[in-house]
């Protein structure tokens, strides 16, 4: 009799957690039926009230034991239980630092997403930290930041609102993530650095709930930017079409409700690989190219602003010789040069390494930059050779 009810359920369940729960419910229900059969037999035999209360008490104890057993088993079967617990603690700590008072009204899934909020201390980035992108910054200010700051203005046009989707695309290491943080800082909005892999969950239906939680959390703490680095990863979610569909559906809701100040911002190195459905939801796109000679000069000046550099170092000449370098490449170039100047400390022995004074540290010289530049060019040649060999193997 019971199999007619439970066997069809098992056909639609692809998750061991639900299967265990179904079998536990089945065993509990059978126990209930057996107890009620005993009660009916005892009622016919006119058993005393004390015996009936004893049976009901045992039934209550069995029910409580079954409930806690199910709870412990479900918790033990979830390999990410500790990770989720840590994420909730982190979210509560972030809310405390950001003085957000709505943490008590957040759901379990919203707390999971809230752990990816970036605090103002971590977001400490301004336009002064971005060099060589003055034209892009001006366009971003006009297109994004100005509408955000003027959204509550009286008698404002209904068309004055920021775009709900923003795409930053260009070669790696050119400052896309840095730009996203600077936008959030200047606009005074909250910043969720969303890890798309955190939306995937092995339990049925959990991924869709996490996708919805991203936007429901953003609505509660708005104004807010949802930043997705390497947004092309959404294209790899074809194995989770329901979760991807839920995410895009929630995203569409932002375009129809202009009262919400929630922006989805994505960054990618390969815009041609991003799903057309995602591109369509990002009307504001900004190309962040490799820096020109003038831009490289500005970047180098910013990096070396607080460094002790020898007078023989010519920034203009260094900018000319770093053609094809990104912003991160230039920073690594300067870092390697700064470390290379410490090589003379090794000659003094290990005992003096920790006891060296500031006077022992020499300024960064042209020789240091030449060594660093030669080393980086060699590594770039090796990377290109490895890519060529990889393509040959694939062909």
Coordinates of N, CA and C in Angstrom, one line a residue, residues 168-308:
X168 N 32.5 45.8 -18.6 CA 33.9 46.3 -18.8 C 34.7 45.2 -19.5
X169 N 35.2 45.5 -20.7 CA 35.9 44.4 -21.4 C 37.2 45.0 -21.9
X170 N 38.2 44.1 -22.0 CA 39.5 44.4 -22.5 C 40.5 43.4 -22.1
X171 N 41.8 43.6 -22.5 CA 42.8 42.6 -22.1 C 43.0 42.5 -20.6
X172 N 43.5 41.3 -20.1 CA 43.7 41.2 -18.7 C 44.8 42.2 -18.1
X173 N 44.5 42.6 -16.9 CA 45.5 43.4 -16.2 C 45.4 44.9 -16.5
X174 N 44.3 45.3 -17.2 CA 44.2 46.7 -17.6 C 43.4 47.6 -16.6
X175 N 42.9 47.0 -15.5 CA 42.2 47.8 -14.5 C 40.7 47.7 -14.5
X176 N 40.1 46.7 -15.0 CA 38.7 46.6 -15.0 C 38.1 46.4 -13.6
X177 N 38.7 45.5 -12.8 CA 38.2 45.4 -11.4 C 38.5 46.6 -10.6
X178 N 39.6 47.3 -10.8 CA 39.9 48.5 -10.1 C 38.9 49.6 -10.5
X179 N 38.5 49.7 -11.7 CA 37.5 50.6 -12.1 C 36.2 50.4 -11.4
X180 N 35.8 49.1 -11.4 CA 34.5 48.7 -10.7 C 34.5 49.2 -9.3
X181 N 35.6 49.0 -8.6 CA 35.7 49.4 -7.1 C 35.6 50.9 -7.0
X182 N 36.3 51.6 -7.9 CA 36.3 53.1 -7.9 C 34.9 53.6 -8.2
X183 N 34.2 53.0 -9.1 CA 32.8 53.4 -9.3 C 31.9 53.3 -8.1
X184 N 32.0 52.1 -7.4 CA 31.2 51.9 -6.2 C 31.6 52.9 -5.1
X185 N 32.9 53.2 -5.0 CA 33.4 54.2 -4.0 C 32.9 55.6 -4.3
X186 N 33.0 56.1 -5.5 CA 32.6 57.4 -5.8 C 31.0 57.6 -5.7
X187 N 30.3 56.5 -6.2 CA 28.9 56.6 -6.2 C 28.3 56.4 -4.8
X188 N 29.1 55.9 -3.9 CA 28.6 55.6 -2.5 C 27.6 54.5 -2.5
X189 N 27.8 53.4 -3.2 CA 26.9 52.3 -3.2 C 27.6 51.1 -2.6
X190 N 26.8 50.1 -2.2 CA 27.3 48.8 -1.7 C 27.8 48.0 -2.9
X191 N 28.8 47.1 -2.6 CA 29.5 46.4 -3.6 C 29.5 44.9 -3.3
X192 N 28.8 44.1 -4.1 CA 28.8 42.6 -3.9 C 29.8 42.0 -5.0
X193 N 30.9 41.5 -4.5 CA 31.9 40.9 -5.5 C 31.4 39.4 -5.6
X194 N 30.5 39.2 -6.5 CA 29.8 37.9 -6.6 C 30.7 36.8 -7.3
X195 N 30.9 35.7 -6.6 CA 31.6 34.5 -7.1 C 30.5 33.6 -7.6
X196 N 30.4 33.5 -9.0 CA 29.4 32.7 -9.6 C 29.3 31.3 -9.1
X197 N 30.5 30.7 -8.8 CA 30.6 29.3 -8.4 C 29.8 29.1 -7.1
X198 N 29.7 30.2 -6.3 CA 28.9 30.0 -5.0 C 27.4 29.9 -5.2
X199 N 27.0 30.1 -6.4 CA 25.5 29.9 -6.7 C 25.2 28.5 -7.0
X200 N 26.2 27.7 -7.3 CA 25.9 26.2 -7.6 C 25.9 25.4 -6.3
X201 N 24.8 24.6 -6.2 CA 24.6 23.8 -5.0 C 24.2 22.4 -5.5
X202 N 24.6 21.3 -4.9 CA 24.3 20.0 -5.3 C 22.8 19.6 -5.0
X203 N 22.2 20.3 -4.0 CA 20.8 20.0 -3.6 C 19.9 20.6 -4.6
X204 N 18.8 19.9 -4.9 CA 17.8 20.3 -5.9 C 17.1 21.6 -5.4
X205 N 17.1 22.6 -6.3 CA 16.4 23.8 -6.0 C 17.2 24.9 -5.3
X206 N 18.4 24.5 -4.7 CA 19.1 25.4 -3.9 C 19.8 26.5 -4.8
X207 N 20.2 26.1 -6.0 CA 20.9 27.1 -6.9 C 20.0 28.2 -7.3
X208 N 18.7 27.8 -7.6 CA 17.7 28.8 -8.0 C 17.4 29.8 -6.8
X209 N 17.4 29.2 -5.6 CA 17.2 30.1 -4.4 C 18.4 31.0 -4.2
X210 N 19.6 30.6 -4.4 CA 20.7 31.4 -4.3 C 20.8 32.5 -5.3
X211 N 20.3 32.2 -6.5 CA 20.3 33.2 -7.6 C 19.3 34.3 -7.2
X212 N 18.1 33.9 -6.7 CA 17.1 34.9 -6.3 C 17.6 35.7 -5.1
X213 N 18.4 35.0 -4.2 CA 18.9 35.7 -3.0 C 19.9 36.9 -3.4
X214 N 20.6 36.7 -4.5 CA 21.5 37.8 -4.9 C 20.7 39.1 -5.1
X215 N 19.6 39.0 -5.8 CA 18.9 40.2 -6.1 C 18.0 40.7 -5.0
X216 N 17.5 39.8 -4.2 CA 16.7 40.2 -3.0 C 17.6 40.8 -2.0
X217 N 18.8 40.3 -1.8 CA 19.7 41.0 -0.9 C 20.1 42.4 -1.4
X218 N 20.4 42.5 -2.7 CA 20.8 43.8 -3.3 C 19.6 44.8 -3.1
X219 N 18.4 44.3 -3.2 CA 17.2 45.2 -3.0 C 17.1 45.7 -1.6
X220 N 17.5 44.9 -0.6 CA 17.4 45.3 0.8 C 18.5 46.2 1.2
X221 N 19.7 46.2 0.5 CA 20.8 47.0 0.9 C 21.1 48.1 -0.1
X222 N 20.2 48.2 -1.1 CA 20.5 49.2 -2.2 C 20.7 50.6 -1.6
X223 N 21.4 51.4 -2.4 CA 22.0 51.2 -3.8 C 23.1 50.2 -3.7
X224 N 23.2 49.4 -4.8 CA 24.2 48.3 -4.7 C 24.6 47.9 -6.2
X225 N 25.9 47.5 -6.3 CA 26.5 47.0 -7.5 C 26.8 45.5 -7.3
X226 N 26.3 44.7 -8.2 CA 26.6 43.3 -8.2 C 27.7 43.1 -9.3
X227 N 28.9 42.9 -8.8 CA 30.0 42.7 -9.7 C 30.4 41.3 -10.0
X228 N 30.5 40.9 -11.2 CA 30.8 39.5 -11.6 C 32.1 39.6 -12.5
X229 N 33.2 39.2 -11.9 CA 34.4 39.2 -12.7 C 34.4 37.9 -13.5
X230 N 34.9 38.1 -14.8 CA 34.8 37.0 -15.8 C 33.4 36.5 -15.9
X231 N 32.5 37.5 -16.4 CA 31.1 37.2 -16.5 C 30.8 36.1 -17.5
X232 N 31.8 35.8 -18.4 CA 31.6 34.8 -19.4 C 31.4 33.4 -18.8
X233 N 31.7 33.3 -17.5 CA 31.5 32.0 -16.8 C 30.1 31.6 -16.7
X234 N 29.2 32.6 -16.9 CA 27.8 32.3 -16.9 C 27.4 31.4 -18.1
X235 N 28.2 31.5 -19.1 CA 28.0 30.7 -20.3 C 28.2 29.2 -20.0
X236 N 29.1 28.9 -19.1 CA 29.4 27.6 -18.7 C 28.3 26.9 -17.8
X237 N 27.3 27.7 -17.5 CA 26.2 27.1 -16.7 C 25.2 26.3 -17.5
X238 N 25.5 25.9 -18.6 CA 24.5 25.2 -19.4 C 24.1 23.9 -18.7
X239 N 24.9 23.4 -17.8 CA 24.5 22.2 -17.0 C 23.5 22.5 -16.0
X240 N 23.4 23.8 -15.7 CA 22.4 24.3 -14.7 C 21.5 25.3 -15.3
X241 N 20.7 24.9 -16.3 CA 19.9 25.9 -17.1 C 18.8 26.6 -16.2
X242 N 18.3 25.9 -15.2 CA 17.2 26.5 -14.4 C 17.8 27.6 -13.5
X243 N 19.0 27.4 -13.0 CA 19.7 28.4 -12.2 C 20.0 29.7 -13.1
X244 N 20.5 29.4 -14.3 CA 20.9 30.5 -15.2 C 19.6 31.3 -15.6
X245 N 18.5 30.5 -15.9 CA 17.3 31.2 -16.3 C 16.7 32.0 -15.1
X246 N 16.8 31.5 -13.9 CA 16.4 32.3 -12.7 C 17.2 33.6 -12.6
X247 N 18.5 33.5 -12.8 CA 19.4 34.6 -12.6 C 19.0 35.7 -13.7
X248 N 18.8 35.3 -14.9 CA 18.4 36.2 -16.0 C 17.0 36.8 -15.8
X249 N 16.1 36.0 -15.2 CA 14.8 36.5 -15.0 C 14.8 37.6 -13.9
X250 N 15.6 37.3 -12.8 CA 15.7 38.3 -11.8 C 16.3 39.6 -12.3
X251 N 17.3 39.4 -13.2 CA 18.0 40.6 -13.8 C 17.0 41.4 -14.6
X252 N 16.1 40.7 -15.4 CA 15.1 41.4 -16.2 C 14.2 42.3 -15.3
X253 N 13.9 41.8 -14.1 CA 13.1 42.6 -13.2 C 13.7 43.9 -12.8
X254 N 15.0 44.1 -12.9 CA 15.6 45.4 -12.6 C 15.3 46.4 -13.7
X255 N 15.2 45.9 -14.9 CA 15.0 46.9 -16.0 C 13.6 47.4 -16.0
X256 N 12.6 46.7 -15.4 CA 11.2 47.2 -15.4 C 10.9 48.0 -14.2
X257 N 11.8 47.9 -13.1 CA 11.5 48.7 -11.9 C 12.7 49.7 -11.7
X258 N 12.4 50.9 -12.1 CA 13.5 51.9 -12.1 C 13.6 52.5 -10.7
X259 N 12.7 52.2 -9.8 CA 12.8 52.7 -8.4 C 14.0 52.0 -7.7
X260 N 14.4 50.8 -8.1 CA 15.5 50.1 -7.5 C 16.8 50.7 -8.1
X261 N 17.8 50.8 -7.2 CA 19.1 51.3 -7.7 C 20.1 50.1 -7.5
X262 N 19.9 49.1 -8.4 CA 20.8 47.9 -8.4 C 21.4 47.8 -9.8
X263 N 22.7 47.7 -9.9 CA 23.4 47.6 -11.1 C 24.2 46.2 -11.2
X264 N 24.1 45.5 -12.3 CA 24.9 44.3 -12.5 C 26.0 44.7 -13.4
X265 N 27.2 44.6 -12.9 CA 28.4 45.0 -13.6 C 29.3 43.7 -13.8
X266 N 29.7 43.5 -15.1 CA 30.6 42.4 -15.4 C 31.9 42.8 -16.1
X267 N 32.9 42.0 -15.9 CA 34.2 42.2 -16.6 C 34.6 41.0 -17.3
X268 N 35.2 41.1 -18.4 CA 35.6 40.0 -19.2 C 36.8 40.3 -20.1
X269 N 37.6 39.3 -20.4 CA 38.7 39.5 -21.3 C 38.3 39.1 -22.8
X270 N 37.2 38.4 -22.9 CA 36.8 37.9 -24.2 C 35.3 38.2 -24.3
X271 N 34.9 39.4 -24.7 CA 33.5 39.7 -24.9 C 32.8 38.8 -26.0
X272 N 33.5 38.3 -26.9 CA 33.0 37.5 -28.0 C 32.5 36.2 -27.5
X273 N 33.0 35.8 -26.3 CA 32.5 34.5 -25.7 C 31.4 34.6 -24.8
X274 N 30.9 35.9 -24.5 CA 29.8 36.1 -23.6 C 28.5 35.8 -24.3
X275 N 27.6 35.2 -23.6 CA 26.3 34.8 -24.1 C 25.6 36.1 -24.6
X276 N 24.9 36.0 -25.8 CA 24.2 37.1 -26.4 C 23.1 37.6 -25.4
X277 N 22.5 36.7 -24.7 CA 21.4 37.1 -23.8 C 22.0 38.0 -22.7
X278 N 23.2 37.8 -22.3 CA 23.8 38.6 -21.2 C 24.3 39.9 -21.8
X279 N 24.8 39.9 -23.0 CA 25.3 41.2 -23.7 C 24.1 42.1 -23.9
X280 N 22.9 41.5 -24.2 CA 21.7 42.3 -24.4 C 21.3 43.0 -23.2
X281 N 21.6 42.5 -22.0 CA 21.2 43.0 -20.7 C 22.2 44.0 -20.2
X282 N 23.3 44.3 -21.0 CA 24.3 45.2 -20.6 C 24.4 46.3 -21.6
X283 N 23.5 47.3 -21.6 CA 23.6 48.3 -22.7 C 24.8 49.3 -22.6
X284 N 25.4 49.4 -21.4 CA 26.5 50.3 -21.2 C 27.8 49.4 -21.2
X285 N 28.6 49.5 -22.3 CA 29.8 48.8 -22.4 C 31.0 49.7 -22.6
X286 N 32.1 49.4 -21.9 CA 33.3 50.2 -21.9 C 34.5 49.4 -22.2
X287 N 35.3 49.8 -23.2 CA 36.5 49.0 -23.6 C 37.7 49.6 -22.9
X288 N 38.4 48.7 -22.2 CA 39.6 49.1 -21.4 C 40.8 48.5 -22.2
X289 N 41.4 49.3 -23.1 CA 42.5 48.7 -23.9 C 43.8 48.7 -23.2
X290 N 44.8 48.1 -23.8 CA 46.2 48.2 -23.3 C 46.7 49.7 -23.3
X291 N 47.4 50.1 -22.3 CA 47.8 51.5 -22.3 C 48.8 51.9 -23.4
X292 N 48.6 53.1 -23.9 CA 49.5 53.7 -24.8 C 50.8 54.2 -24.1
X293 N 51.7 54.8 -24.9 CA 52.9 55.3 -24.3 C 52.6 56.3 -23.2
X294 N 51.8 57.3 -23.6 CA 51.4 58.3 -22.6 C 50.8 57.8 -21.4
X295 N 49.9 56.8 -21.6 CA 49.2 56.2 -20.5 C 50.2 55.3 -19.6
X296 N 51.1 54.7 -20.2 CA 52.1 53.9 -19.5 C 52.9 54.8 -18.6
X297 N 53.2 56.0 -19.2 CA 54.0 57.0 -18.4 C 53.2 57.4 -17.2
X298 N 51.9 57.6 -17.3 CA 51.1 58.0 -16.2 C 51.0 56.9 -15.1
X299 N 50.9 55.7 -15.6 CA 50.8 54.5 -14.7 C 52.1 54.4 -13.9
X300 N 53.3 54.5 -14.6 CA 54.6 54.4 -13.9 C 54.8 55.5 -12.9
X301 N 54.4 56.7 -13.2 CA 54.5 57.8 -12.3 C 53.7 57.5 -11.0
X302 N 52.5 56.9 -11.2 CA 51.6 56.6 -10.1 C 52.2 55.5 -9.2
X303 N 52.7 54.5 -9.8 CA 53.3 53.4 -9.1 C 54.5 53.8 -8.3
X304 N 55.4 54.6 -8.9 CA 56.7 55.0 -8.3 C 56.6 56.3 -7.5
X305 N 55.3 56.8 -7.3 CA 55.1 58.1 -6.7 C 55.8 58.2 -5.3
X306 N 55.6 57.1 -4.5 CA 56.2 57.1 -3.2 C 57.4 56.3 -3.0
X307 N 58.1 55.9 -4.1 CA 59.3 55.1 -4.1 C 60.5 56.0 -4.2
X308 N 61.6 55.4 -3.7 CA 62.9 56.1 -3.8 C 63.6 55.7 -5.1

